[in-house]
PDB file of N, CA and C in Angstrom:
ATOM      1  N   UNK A 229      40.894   9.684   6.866  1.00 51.00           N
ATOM      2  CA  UNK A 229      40.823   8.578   5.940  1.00 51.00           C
ATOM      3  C   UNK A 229      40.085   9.017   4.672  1.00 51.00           C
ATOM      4  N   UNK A 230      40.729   8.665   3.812  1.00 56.00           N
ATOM      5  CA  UNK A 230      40.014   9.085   2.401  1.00 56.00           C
ATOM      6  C   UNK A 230      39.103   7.614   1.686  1.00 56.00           C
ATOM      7  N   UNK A 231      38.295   8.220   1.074  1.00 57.00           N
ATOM      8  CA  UNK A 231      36.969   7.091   0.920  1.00 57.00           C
ATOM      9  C   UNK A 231      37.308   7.196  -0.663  1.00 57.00           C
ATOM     10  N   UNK A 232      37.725   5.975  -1.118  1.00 61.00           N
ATOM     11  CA  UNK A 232      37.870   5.635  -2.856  1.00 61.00           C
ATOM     12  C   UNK A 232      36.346   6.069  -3.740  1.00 61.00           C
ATOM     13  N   UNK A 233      36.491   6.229  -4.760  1.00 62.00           N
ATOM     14  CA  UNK A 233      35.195   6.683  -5.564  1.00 62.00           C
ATOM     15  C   UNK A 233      35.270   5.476  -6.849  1.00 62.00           C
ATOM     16  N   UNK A 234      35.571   4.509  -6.204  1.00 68.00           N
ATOM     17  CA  UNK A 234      35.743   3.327  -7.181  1.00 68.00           C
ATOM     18  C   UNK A 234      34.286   2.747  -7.420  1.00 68.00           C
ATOM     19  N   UNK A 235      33.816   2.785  -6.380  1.00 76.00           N
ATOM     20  CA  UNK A 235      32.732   2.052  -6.522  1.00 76.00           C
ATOM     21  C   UNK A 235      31.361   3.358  -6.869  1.00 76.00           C
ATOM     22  N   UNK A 236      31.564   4.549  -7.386  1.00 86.00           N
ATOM     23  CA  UNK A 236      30.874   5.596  -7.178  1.00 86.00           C
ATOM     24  C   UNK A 236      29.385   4.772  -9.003  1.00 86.00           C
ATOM     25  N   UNK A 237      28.260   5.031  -8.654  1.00 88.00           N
ATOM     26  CA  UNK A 237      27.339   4.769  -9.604  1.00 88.00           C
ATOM     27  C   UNK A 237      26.495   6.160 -10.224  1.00 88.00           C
ATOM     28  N   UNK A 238      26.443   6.240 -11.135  1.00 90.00           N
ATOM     29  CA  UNK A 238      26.136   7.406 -12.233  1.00 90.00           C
ATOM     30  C   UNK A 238      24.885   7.410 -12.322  1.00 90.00           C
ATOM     31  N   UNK A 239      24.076   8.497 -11.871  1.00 93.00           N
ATOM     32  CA  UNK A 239      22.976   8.177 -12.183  1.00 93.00           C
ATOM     33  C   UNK A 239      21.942   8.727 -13.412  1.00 93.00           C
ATOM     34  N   UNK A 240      21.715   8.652 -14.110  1.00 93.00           N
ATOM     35  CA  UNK A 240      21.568   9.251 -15.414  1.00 93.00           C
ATOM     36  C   UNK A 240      19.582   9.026 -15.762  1.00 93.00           C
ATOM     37  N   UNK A 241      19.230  10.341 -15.485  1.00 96.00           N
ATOM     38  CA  UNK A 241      17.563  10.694 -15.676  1.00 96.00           C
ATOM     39  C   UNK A 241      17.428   9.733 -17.035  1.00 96.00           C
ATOM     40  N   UNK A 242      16.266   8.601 -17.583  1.00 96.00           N
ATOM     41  CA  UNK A 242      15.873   8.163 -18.696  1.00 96.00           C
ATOM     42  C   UNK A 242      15.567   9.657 -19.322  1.00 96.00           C
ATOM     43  N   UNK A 243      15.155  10.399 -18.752  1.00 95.00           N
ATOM     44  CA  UNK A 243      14.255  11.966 -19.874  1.00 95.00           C
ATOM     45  C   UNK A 243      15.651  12.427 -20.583  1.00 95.00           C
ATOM     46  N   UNK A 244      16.814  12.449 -20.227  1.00 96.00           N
ATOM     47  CA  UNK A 244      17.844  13.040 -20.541  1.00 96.00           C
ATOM     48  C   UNK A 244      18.508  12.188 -21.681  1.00 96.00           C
ATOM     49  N   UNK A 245      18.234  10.882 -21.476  1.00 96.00           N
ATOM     50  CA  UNK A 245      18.781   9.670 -22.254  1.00 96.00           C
ATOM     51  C   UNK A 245      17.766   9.961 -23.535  1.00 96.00           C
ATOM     52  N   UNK A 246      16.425   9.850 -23.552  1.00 98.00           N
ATOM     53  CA  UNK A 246      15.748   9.419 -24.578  1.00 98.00           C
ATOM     54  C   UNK A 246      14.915  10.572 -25.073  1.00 98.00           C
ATOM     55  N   UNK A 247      15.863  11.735 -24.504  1.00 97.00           N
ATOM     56  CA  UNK A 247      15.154  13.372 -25.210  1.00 97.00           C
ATOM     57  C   UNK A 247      14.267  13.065 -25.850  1.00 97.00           C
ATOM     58  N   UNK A 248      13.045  12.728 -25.520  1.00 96.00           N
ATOM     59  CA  UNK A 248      11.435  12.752 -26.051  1.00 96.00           C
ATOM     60  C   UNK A 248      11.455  11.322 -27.095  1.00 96.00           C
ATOM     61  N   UNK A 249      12.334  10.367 -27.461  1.00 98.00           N
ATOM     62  CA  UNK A 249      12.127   9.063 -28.288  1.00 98.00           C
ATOM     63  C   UNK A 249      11.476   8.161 -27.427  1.00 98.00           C
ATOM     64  N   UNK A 250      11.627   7.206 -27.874  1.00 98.00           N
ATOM     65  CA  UNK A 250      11.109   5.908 -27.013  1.00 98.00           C
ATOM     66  C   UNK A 250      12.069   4.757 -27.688  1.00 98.00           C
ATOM     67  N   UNK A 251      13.469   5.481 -27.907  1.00 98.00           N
ATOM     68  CA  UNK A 251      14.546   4.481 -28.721  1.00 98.00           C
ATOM     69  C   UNK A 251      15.445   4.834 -28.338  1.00 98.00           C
ATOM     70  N   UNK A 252      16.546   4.214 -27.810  1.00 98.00           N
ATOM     71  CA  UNK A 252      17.768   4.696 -28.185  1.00 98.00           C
ATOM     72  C   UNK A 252      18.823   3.530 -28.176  1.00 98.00           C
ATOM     73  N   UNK A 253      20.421   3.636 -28.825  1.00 98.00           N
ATOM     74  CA  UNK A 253      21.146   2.663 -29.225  1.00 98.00           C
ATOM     75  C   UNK A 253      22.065   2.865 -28.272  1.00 98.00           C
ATOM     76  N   UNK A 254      22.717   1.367 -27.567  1.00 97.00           N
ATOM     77  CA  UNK A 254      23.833   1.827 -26.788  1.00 97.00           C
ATOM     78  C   UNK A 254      25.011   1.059 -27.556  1.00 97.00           C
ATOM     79  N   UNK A 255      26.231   1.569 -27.373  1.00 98.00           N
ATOM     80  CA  UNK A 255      27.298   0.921 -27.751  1.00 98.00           C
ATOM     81  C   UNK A 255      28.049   0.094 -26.944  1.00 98.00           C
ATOM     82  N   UNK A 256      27.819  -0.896 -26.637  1.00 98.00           N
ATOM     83  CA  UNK A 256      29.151  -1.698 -25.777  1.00 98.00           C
ATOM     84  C   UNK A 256      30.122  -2.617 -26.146  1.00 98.00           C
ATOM     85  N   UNK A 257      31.382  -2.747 -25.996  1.00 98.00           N
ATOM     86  CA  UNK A 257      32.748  -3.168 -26.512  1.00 98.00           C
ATOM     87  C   UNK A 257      32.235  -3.784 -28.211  1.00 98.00           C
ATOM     88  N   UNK A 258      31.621  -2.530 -29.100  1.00 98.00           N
ATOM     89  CA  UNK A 258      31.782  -2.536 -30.199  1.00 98.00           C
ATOM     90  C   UNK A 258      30.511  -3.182 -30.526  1.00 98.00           C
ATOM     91  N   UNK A 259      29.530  -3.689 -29.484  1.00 98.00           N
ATOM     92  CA  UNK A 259      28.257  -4.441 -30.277  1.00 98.00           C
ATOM     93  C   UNK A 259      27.168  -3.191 -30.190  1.00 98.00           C
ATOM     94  N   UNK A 260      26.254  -3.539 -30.798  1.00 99.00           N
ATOM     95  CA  UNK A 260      25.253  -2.136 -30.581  1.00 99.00           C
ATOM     96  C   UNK A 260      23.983  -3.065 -30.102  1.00 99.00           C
ATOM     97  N   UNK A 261      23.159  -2.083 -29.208  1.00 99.00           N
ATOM     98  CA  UNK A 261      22.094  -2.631 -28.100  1.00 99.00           C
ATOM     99  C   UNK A 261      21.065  -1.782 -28.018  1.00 99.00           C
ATOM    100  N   UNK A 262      19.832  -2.340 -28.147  1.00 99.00           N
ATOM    101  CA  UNK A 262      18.746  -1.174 -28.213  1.00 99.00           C
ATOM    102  C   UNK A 262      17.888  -0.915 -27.137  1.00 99.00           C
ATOM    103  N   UNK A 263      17.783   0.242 -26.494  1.00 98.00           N
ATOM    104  CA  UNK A 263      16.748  -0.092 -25.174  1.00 98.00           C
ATOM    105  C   UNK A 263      16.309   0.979 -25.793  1.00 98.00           C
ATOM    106  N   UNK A 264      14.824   0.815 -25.078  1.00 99.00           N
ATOM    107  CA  UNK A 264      13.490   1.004 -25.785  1.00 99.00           C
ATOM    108  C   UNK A 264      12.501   1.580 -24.469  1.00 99.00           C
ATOM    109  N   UNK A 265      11.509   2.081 -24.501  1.00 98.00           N
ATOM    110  CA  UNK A 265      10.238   1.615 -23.525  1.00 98.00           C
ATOM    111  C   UNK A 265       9.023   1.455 -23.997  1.00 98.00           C
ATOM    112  N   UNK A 266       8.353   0.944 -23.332  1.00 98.00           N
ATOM    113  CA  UNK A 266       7.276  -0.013 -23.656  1.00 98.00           C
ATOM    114  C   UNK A 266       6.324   1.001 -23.581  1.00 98.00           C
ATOM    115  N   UNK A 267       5.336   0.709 -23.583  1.00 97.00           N
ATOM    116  CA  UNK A 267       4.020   1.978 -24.071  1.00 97.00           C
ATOM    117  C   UNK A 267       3.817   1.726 -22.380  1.00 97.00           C
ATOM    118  N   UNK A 268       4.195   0.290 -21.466  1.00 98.00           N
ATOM    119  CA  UNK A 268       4.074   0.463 -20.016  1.00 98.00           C
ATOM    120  C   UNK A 268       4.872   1.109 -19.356  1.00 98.00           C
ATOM    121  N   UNK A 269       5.600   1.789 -20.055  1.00 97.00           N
ATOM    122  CA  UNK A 269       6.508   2.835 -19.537  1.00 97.00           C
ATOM    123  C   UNK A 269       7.819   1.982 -19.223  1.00 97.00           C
ATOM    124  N   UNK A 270       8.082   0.655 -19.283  1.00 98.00           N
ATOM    125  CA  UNK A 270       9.419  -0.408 -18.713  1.00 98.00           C
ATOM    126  C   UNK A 270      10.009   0.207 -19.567  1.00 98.00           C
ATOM    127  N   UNK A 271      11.729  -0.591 -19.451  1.00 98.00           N
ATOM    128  CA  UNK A 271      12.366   0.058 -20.082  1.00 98.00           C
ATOM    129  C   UNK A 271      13.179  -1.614 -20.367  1.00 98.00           C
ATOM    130  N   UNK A 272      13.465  -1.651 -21.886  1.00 99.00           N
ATOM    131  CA  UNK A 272      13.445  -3.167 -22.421  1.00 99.00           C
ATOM    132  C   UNK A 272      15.282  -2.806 -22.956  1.00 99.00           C
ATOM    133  N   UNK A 273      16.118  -3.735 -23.062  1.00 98.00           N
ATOM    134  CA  UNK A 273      17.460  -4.122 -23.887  1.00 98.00           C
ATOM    135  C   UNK A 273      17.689  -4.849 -24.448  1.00 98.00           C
ATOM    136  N   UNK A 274      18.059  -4.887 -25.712  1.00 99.00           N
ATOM    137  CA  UNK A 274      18.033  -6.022 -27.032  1.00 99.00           C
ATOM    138  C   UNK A 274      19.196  -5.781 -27.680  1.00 99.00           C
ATOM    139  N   UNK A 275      19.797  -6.701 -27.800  1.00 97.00           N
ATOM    140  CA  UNK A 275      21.034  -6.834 -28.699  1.00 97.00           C
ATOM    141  C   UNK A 275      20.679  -6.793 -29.993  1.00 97.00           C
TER     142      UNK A 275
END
């Protein structure tokens, strides 16, 4: 039996995302979105 990879989740290091910023912009279906982290280290998303 073969097992679908439909449901497979990406897991992606923040260090790799925010190569040393504490900013970065995401793009989704054309709007732009800012996640950030907090000096508490969270990690915040803002349209």
């Amino acid at each position: 039996m073969t097992k679908k990879m439909d449901n497979f989740i990406r897991i992606i290091d923040s260090n790799s995302l925010f190569k040393g910023s504490n900013v970065v912009e995401v793009v989704h279906k054309g709007t732009i979105y800012v996640m950030r982290i907090t000096k508490d280290g969270k990690l915040i998303l803002t349209k």
